mmCIF file of N, CA, C and O in Angstrom:
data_model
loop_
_atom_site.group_PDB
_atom_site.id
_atom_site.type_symbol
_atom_site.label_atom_id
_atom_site.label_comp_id
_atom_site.label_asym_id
_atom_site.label_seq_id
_atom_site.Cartn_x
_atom_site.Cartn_y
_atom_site.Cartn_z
ATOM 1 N N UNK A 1 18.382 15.992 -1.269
ATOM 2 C CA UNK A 1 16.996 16.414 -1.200
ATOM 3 C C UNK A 1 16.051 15.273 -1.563
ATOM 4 O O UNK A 1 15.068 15.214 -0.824
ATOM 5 N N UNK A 2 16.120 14.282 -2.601
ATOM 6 C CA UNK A 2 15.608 13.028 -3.070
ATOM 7 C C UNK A 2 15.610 12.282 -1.905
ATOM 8 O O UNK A 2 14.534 11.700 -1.771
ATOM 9 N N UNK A 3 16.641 12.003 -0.730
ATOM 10 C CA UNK A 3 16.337 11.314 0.041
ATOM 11 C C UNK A 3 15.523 11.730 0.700
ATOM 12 O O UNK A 3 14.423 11.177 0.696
ATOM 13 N N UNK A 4 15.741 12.735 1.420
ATOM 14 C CA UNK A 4 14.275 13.401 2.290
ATOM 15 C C UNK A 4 13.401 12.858 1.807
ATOM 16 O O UNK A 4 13.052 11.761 2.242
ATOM 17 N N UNK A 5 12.760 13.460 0.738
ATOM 18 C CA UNK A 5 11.667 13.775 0.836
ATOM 19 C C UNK A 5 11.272 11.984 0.324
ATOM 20 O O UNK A 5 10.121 11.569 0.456
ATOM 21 N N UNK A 6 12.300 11.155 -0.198
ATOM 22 C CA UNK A 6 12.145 9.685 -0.326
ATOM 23 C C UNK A 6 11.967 8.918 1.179
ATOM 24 O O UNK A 6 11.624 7.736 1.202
ATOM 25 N N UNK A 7 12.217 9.650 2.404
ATOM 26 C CA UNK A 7 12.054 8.838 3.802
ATOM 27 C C UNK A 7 10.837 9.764 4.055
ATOM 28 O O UNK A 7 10.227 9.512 5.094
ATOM 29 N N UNK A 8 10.303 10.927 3.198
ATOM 30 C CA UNK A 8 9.299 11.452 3.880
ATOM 31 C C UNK A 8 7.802 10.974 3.470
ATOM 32 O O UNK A 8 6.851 10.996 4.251
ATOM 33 N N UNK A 9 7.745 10.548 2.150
ATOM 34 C CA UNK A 9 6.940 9.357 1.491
ATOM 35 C C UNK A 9 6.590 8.451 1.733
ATOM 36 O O UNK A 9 5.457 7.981 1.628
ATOM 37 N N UNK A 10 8.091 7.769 2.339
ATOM 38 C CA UNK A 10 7.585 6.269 3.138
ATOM 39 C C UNK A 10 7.201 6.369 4.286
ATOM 40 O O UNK A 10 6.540 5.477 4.818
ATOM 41 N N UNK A 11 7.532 7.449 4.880
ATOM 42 C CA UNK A 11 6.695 7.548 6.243
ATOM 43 C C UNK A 11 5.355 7.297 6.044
ATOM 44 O O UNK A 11 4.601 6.446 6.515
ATOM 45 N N UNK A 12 5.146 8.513 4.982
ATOM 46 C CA UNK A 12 3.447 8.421 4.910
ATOM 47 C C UNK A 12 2.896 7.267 4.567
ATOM 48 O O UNK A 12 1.804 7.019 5.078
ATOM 49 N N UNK A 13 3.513 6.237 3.593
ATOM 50 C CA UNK A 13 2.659 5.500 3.259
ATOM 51 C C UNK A 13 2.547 4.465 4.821
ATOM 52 O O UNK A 13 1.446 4.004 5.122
ATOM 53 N N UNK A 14 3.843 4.171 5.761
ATOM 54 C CA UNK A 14 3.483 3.484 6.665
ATOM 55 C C UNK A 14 2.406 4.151 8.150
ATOM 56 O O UNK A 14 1.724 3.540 8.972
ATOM 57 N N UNK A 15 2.649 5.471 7.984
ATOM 58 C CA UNK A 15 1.519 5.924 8.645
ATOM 59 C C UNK A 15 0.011 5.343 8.046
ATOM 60 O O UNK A 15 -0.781 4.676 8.711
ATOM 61 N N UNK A 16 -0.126 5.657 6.997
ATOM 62 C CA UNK A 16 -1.451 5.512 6.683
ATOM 63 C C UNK A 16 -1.520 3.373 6.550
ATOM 64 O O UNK A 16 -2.222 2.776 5.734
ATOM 65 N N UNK A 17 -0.949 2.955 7.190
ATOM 66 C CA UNK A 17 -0.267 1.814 6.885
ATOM 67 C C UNK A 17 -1.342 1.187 8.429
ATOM 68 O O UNK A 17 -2.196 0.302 8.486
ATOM 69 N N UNK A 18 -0.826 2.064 9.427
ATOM 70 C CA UNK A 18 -1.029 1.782 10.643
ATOM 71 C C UNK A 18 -2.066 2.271 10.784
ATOM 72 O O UNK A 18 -2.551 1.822 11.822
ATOM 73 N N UNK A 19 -2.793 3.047 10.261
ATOM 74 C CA UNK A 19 -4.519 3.530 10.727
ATOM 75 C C UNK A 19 -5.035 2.273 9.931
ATOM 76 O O UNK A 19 -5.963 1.581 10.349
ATOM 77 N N UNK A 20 -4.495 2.076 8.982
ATOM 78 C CA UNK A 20 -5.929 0.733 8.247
ATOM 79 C C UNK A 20 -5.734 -0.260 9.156
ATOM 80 O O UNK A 20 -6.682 -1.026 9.325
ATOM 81 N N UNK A 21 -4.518 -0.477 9.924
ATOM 82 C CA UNK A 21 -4.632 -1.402 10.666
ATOM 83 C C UNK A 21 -5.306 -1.361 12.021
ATOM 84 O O UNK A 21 -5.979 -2.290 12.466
ATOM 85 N N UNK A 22 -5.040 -0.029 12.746
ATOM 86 C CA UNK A 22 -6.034 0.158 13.711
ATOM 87 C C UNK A 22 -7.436 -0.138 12.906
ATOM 88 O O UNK A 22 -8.023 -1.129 13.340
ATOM 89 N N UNK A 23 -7.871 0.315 12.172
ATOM 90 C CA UNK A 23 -9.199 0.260 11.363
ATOM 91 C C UNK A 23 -9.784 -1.177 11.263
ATOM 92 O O UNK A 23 -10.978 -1.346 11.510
ATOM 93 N N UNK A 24 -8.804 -2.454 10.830
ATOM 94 C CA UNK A 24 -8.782 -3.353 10.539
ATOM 95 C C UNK A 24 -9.242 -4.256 11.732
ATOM 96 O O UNK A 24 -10.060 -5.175 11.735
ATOM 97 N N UNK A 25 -8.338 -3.631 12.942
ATOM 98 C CA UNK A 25 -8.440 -3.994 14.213
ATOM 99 C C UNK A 25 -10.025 -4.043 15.046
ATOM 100 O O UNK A 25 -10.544 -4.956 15.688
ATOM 101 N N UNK A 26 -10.545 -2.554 14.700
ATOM 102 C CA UNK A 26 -12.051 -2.471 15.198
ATOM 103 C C UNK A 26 -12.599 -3.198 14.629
ATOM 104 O O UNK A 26 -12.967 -4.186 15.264
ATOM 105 N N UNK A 27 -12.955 -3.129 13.153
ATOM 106 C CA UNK A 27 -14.054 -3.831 12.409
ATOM 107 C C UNK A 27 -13.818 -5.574 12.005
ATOM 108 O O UNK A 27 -14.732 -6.397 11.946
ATOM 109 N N UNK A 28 -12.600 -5.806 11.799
ATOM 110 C CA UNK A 28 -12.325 -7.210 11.285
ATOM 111 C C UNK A 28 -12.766 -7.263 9.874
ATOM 112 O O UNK A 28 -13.445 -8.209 9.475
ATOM 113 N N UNK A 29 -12.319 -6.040 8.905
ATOM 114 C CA UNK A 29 -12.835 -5.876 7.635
ATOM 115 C C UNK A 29 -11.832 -6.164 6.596
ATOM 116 O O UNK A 29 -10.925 -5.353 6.410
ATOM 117 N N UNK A 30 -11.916 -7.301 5.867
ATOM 118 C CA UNK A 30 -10.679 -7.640 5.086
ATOM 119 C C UNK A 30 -9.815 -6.535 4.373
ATOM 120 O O UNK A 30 -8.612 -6.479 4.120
ATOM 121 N N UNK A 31 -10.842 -5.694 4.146
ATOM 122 C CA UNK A 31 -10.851 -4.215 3.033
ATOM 123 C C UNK A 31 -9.672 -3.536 3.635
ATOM 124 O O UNK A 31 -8.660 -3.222 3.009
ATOM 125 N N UNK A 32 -9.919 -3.307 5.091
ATOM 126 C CA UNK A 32 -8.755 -2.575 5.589
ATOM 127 C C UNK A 32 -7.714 -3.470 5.445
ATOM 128 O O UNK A 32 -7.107 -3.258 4.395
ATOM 129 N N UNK A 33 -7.280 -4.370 6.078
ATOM 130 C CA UNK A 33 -6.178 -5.119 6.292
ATOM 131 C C UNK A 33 -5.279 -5.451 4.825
ATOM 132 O O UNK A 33 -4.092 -5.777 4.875
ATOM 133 N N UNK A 34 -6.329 -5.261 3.036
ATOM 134 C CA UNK A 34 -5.657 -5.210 1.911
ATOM 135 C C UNK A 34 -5.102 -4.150 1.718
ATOM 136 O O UNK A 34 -4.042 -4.006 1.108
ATOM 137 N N UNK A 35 -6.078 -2.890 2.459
ATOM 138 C CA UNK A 35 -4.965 -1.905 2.123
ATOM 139 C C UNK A 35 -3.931 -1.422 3.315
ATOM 140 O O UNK A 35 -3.377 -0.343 3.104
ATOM 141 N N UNK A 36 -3.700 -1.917 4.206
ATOM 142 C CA UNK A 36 -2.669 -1.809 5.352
ATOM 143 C C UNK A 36 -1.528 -2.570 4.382
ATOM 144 O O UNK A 36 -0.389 -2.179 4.128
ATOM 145 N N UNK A 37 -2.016 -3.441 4.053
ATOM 146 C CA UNK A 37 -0.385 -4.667 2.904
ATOM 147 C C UNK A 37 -0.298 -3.699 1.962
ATOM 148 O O UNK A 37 0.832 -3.509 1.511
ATOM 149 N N UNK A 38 -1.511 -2.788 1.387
ATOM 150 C CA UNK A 38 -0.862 -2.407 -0.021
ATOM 151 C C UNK A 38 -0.373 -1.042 0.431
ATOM 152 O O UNK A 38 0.424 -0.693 -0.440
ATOM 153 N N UNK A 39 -0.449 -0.142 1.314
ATOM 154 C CA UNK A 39 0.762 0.232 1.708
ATOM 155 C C UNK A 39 2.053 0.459 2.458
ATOM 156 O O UNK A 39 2.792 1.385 2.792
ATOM 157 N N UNK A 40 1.958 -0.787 2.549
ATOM 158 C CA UNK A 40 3.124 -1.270 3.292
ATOM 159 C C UNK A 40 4.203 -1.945 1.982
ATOM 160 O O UNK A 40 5.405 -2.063 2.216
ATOM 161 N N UNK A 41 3.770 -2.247 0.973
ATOM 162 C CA UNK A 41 4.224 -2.743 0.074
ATOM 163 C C UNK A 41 4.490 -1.476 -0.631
ATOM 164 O O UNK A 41 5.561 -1.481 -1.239
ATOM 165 N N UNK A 42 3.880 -0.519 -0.701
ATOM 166 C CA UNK A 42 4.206 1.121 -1.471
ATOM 167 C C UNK A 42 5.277 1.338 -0.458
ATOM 168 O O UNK A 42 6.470 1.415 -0.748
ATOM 169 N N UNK A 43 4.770 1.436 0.795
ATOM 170 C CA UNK A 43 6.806 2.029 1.365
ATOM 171 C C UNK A 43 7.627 1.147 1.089
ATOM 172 O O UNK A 43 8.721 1.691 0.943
ATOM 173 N N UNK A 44 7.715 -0.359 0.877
ATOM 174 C CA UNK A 44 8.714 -1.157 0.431
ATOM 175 C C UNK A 44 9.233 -0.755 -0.453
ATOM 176 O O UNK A 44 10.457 -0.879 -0.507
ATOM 177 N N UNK A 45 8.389 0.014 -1.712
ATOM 178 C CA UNK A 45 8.535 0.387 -3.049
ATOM 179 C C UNK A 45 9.317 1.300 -3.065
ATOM 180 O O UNK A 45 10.165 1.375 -3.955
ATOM 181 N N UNK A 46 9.205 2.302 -1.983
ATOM 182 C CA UNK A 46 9.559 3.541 -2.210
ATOM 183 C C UNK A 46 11.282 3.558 -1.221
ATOM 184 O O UNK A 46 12.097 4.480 -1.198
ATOM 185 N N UNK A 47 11.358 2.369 -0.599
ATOM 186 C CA UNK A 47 12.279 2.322 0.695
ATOM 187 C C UNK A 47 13.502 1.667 -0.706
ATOM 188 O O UNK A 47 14.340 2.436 -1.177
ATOM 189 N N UNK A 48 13.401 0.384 -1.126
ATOM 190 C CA UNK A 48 13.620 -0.338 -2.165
ATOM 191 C C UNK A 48 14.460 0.511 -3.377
ATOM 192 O O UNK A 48 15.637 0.310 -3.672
ATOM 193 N N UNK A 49 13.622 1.439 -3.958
ATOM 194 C CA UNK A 49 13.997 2.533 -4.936
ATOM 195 C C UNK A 49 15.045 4.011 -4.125
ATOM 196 O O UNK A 49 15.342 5.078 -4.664
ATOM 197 N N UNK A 50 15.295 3.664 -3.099
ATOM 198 C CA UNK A 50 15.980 4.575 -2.584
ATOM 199 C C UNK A 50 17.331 3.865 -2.392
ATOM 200 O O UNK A 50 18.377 4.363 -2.808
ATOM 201 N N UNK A 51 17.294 3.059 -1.952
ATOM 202 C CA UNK A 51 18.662 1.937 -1.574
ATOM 203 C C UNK A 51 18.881 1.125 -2.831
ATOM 204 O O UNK A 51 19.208 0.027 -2.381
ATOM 205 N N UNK A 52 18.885 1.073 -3.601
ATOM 206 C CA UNK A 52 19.155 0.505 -4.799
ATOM 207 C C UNK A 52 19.779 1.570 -5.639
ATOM 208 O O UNK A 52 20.653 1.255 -6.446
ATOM 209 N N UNK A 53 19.348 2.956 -5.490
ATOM 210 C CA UNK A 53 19.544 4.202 -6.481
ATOM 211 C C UNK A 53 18.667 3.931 -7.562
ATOM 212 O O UNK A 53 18.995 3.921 -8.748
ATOM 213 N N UNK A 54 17.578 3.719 -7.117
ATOM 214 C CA UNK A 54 16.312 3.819 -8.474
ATOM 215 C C UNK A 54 16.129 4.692 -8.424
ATOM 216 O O UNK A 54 15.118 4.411 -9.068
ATOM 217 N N UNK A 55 16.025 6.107 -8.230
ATOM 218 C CA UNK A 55 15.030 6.939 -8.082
ATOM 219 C C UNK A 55 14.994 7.390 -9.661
ATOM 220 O O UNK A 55 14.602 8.556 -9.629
ATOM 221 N N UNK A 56 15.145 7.138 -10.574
ATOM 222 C CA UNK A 56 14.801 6.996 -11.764
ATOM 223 C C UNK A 56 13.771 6.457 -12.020
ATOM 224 O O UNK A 56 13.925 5.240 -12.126
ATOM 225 N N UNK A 57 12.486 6.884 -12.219
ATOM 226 C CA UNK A 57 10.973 6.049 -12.371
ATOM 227 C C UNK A 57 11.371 5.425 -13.459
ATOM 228 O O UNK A 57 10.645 4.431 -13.458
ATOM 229 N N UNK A 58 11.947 5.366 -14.248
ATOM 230 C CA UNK A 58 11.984 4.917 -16.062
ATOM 231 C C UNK A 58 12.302 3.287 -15.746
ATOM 232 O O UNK A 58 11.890 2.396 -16.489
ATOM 233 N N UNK A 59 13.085 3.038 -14.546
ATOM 234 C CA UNK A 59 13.792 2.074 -14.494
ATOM 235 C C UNK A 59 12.176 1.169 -13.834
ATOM 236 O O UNK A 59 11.311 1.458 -13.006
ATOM 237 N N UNK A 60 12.427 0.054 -14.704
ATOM 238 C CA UNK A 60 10.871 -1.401 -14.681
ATOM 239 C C UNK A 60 11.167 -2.055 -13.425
ATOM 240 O O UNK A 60 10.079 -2.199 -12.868
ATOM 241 N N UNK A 61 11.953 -2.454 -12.806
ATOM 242 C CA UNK A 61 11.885 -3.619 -11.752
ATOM 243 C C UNK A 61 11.118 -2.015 -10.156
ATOM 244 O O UNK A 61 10.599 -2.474 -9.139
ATOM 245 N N UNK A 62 11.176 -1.170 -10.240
ATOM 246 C CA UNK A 62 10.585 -0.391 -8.821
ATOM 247 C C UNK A 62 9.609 -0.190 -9.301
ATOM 248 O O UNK A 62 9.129 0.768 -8.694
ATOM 249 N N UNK A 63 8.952 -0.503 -10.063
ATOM 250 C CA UNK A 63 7.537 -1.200 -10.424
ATOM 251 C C UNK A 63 6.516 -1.814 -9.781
ATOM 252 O O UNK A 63 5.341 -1.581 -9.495
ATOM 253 N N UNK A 64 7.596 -2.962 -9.592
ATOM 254 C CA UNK A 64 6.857 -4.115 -9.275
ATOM 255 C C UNK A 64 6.300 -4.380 -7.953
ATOM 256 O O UNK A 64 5.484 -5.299 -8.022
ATOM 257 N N UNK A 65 6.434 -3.931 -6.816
ATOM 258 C CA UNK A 65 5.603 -3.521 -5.578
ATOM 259 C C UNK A 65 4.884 -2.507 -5.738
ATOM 260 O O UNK A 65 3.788 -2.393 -5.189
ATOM 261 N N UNK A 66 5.441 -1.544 -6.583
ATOM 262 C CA UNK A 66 3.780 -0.612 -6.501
ATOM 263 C C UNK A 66 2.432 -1.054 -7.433
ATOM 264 O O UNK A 66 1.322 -0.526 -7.371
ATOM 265 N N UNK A 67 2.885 -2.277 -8.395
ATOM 266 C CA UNK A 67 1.729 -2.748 -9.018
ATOM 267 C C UNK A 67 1.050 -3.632 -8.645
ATOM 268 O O UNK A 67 -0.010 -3.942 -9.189
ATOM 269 N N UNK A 68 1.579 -4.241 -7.572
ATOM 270 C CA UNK A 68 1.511 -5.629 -6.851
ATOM 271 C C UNK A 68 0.207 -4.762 -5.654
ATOM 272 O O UNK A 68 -0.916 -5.200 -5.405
ATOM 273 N N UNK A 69 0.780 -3.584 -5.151
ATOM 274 C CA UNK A 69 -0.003 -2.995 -4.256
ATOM 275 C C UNK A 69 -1.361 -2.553 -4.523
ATOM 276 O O UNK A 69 -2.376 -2.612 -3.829
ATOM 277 N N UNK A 70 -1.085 -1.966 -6.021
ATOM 278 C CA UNK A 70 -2.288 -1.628 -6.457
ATOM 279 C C UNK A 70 -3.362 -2.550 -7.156
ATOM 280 O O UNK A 70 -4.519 -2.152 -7.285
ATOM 281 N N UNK A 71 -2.877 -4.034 -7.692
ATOM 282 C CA UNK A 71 -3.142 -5.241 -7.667
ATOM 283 C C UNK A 71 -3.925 -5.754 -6.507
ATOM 284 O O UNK A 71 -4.678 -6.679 -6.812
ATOM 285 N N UNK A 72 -3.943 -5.398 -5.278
ATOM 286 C CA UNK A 72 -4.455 -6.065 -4.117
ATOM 287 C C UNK A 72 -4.984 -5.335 -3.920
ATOM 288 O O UNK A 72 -5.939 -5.951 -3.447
ATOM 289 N N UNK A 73 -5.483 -3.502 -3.803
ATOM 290 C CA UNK A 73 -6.440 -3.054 -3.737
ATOM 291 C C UNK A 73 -7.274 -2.861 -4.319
ATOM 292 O O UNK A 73 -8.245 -2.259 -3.859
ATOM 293 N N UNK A 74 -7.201 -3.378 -5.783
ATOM 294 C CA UNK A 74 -8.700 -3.586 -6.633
ATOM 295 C C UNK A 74 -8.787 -4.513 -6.488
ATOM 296 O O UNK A 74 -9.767 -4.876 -7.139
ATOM 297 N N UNK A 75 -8.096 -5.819 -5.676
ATOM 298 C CA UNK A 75 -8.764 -6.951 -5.735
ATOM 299 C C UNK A 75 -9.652 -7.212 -4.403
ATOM 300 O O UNK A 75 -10.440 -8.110 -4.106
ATOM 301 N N UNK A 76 -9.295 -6.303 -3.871
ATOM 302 C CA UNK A 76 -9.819 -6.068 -2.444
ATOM 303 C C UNK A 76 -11.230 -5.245 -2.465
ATOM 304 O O UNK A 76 -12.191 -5.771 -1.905
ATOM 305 N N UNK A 77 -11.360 -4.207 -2.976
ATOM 306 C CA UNK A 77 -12.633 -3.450 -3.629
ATOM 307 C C UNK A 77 -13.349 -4.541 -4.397
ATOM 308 O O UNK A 77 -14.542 -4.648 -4.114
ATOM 309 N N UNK A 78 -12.856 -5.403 -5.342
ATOM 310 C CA UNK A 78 -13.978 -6.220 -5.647
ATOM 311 C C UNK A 78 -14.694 -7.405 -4.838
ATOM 312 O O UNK A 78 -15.819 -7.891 -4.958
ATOM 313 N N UNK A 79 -13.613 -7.697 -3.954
ATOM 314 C CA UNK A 79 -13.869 -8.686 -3.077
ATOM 315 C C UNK A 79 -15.105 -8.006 -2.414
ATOM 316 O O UNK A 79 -16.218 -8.502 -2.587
ATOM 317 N N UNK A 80 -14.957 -6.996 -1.736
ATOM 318 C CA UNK A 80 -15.776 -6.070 -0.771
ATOM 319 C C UNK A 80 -17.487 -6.465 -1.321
ATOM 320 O O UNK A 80 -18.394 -7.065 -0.745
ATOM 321 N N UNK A 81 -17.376 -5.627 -3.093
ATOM 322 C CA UNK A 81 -18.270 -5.752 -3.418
ATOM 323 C C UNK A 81 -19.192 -6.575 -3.833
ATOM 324 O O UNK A 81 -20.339 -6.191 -4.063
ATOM 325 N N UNK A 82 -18.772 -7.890 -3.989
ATOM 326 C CA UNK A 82 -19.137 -9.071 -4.690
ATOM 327 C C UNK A 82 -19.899 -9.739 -3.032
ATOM 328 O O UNK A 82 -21.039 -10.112 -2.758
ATOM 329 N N UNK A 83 -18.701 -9.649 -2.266
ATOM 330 C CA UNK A 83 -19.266 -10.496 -1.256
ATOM 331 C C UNK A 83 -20.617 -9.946 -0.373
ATOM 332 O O UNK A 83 -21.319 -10.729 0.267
ATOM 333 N N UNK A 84 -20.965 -7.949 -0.459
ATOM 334 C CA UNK A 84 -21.769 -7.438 -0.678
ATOM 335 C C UNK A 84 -23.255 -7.726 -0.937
ATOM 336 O O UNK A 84 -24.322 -7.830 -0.332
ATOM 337 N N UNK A 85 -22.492 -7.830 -2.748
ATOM 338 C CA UNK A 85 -24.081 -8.568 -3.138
ATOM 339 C C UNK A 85 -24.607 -10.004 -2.619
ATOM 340 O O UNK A 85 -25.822 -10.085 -2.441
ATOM 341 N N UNK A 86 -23.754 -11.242 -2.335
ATOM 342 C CA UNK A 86 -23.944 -12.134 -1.983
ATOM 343 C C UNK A 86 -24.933 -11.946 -0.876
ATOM 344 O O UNK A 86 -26.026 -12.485 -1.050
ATOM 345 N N UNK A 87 -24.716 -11.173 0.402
ATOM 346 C CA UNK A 87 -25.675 -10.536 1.714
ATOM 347 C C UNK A 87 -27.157 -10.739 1.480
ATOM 348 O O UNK A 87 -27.973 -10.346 2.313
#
């Protein structure tokens, strides 16, 4: 049952993976294209922790792509905004 619903997770995150990139595609907006990587790096996370037998959250190294992901989307929101005010 852990696997399911562990290939049904990563689906989503690469679905929503591929609209920022269509998204990314229309506008040429860095914003999208950080978060197309940051979840693409969450299904890595979640693909990663399945084939390893992490699915134990307790365990530190399946961590480290989902912080990395979420790392690039606040750095991406600030980017947005900074370069914003610069305008």
């Amino acid at each position: 049952m852990i696997e399911f619903l562990s290939g049904a997770v990563t689906m989503g995150f690469l679905t929503a993976a591929l609209f920022f990139v269509r998204f990314w595609q229309k506008s040429r907006d860095r914003l999208f294209l950080a978060f197309a990587v940051a979840f693409t790096l969450l299904a890595l996370n979640q693909f990663a922790a399945l084939l390893l037998g992490a699915a134990d959250e307790r365990i530190g190294y399946t961590y480290l792509l989902r912080v990395l992901a979420f790392v690039l989307i606040l750095a991406a929101i600030v980017d947005k905004n900074v370069s914003a005010k610069r305008r």
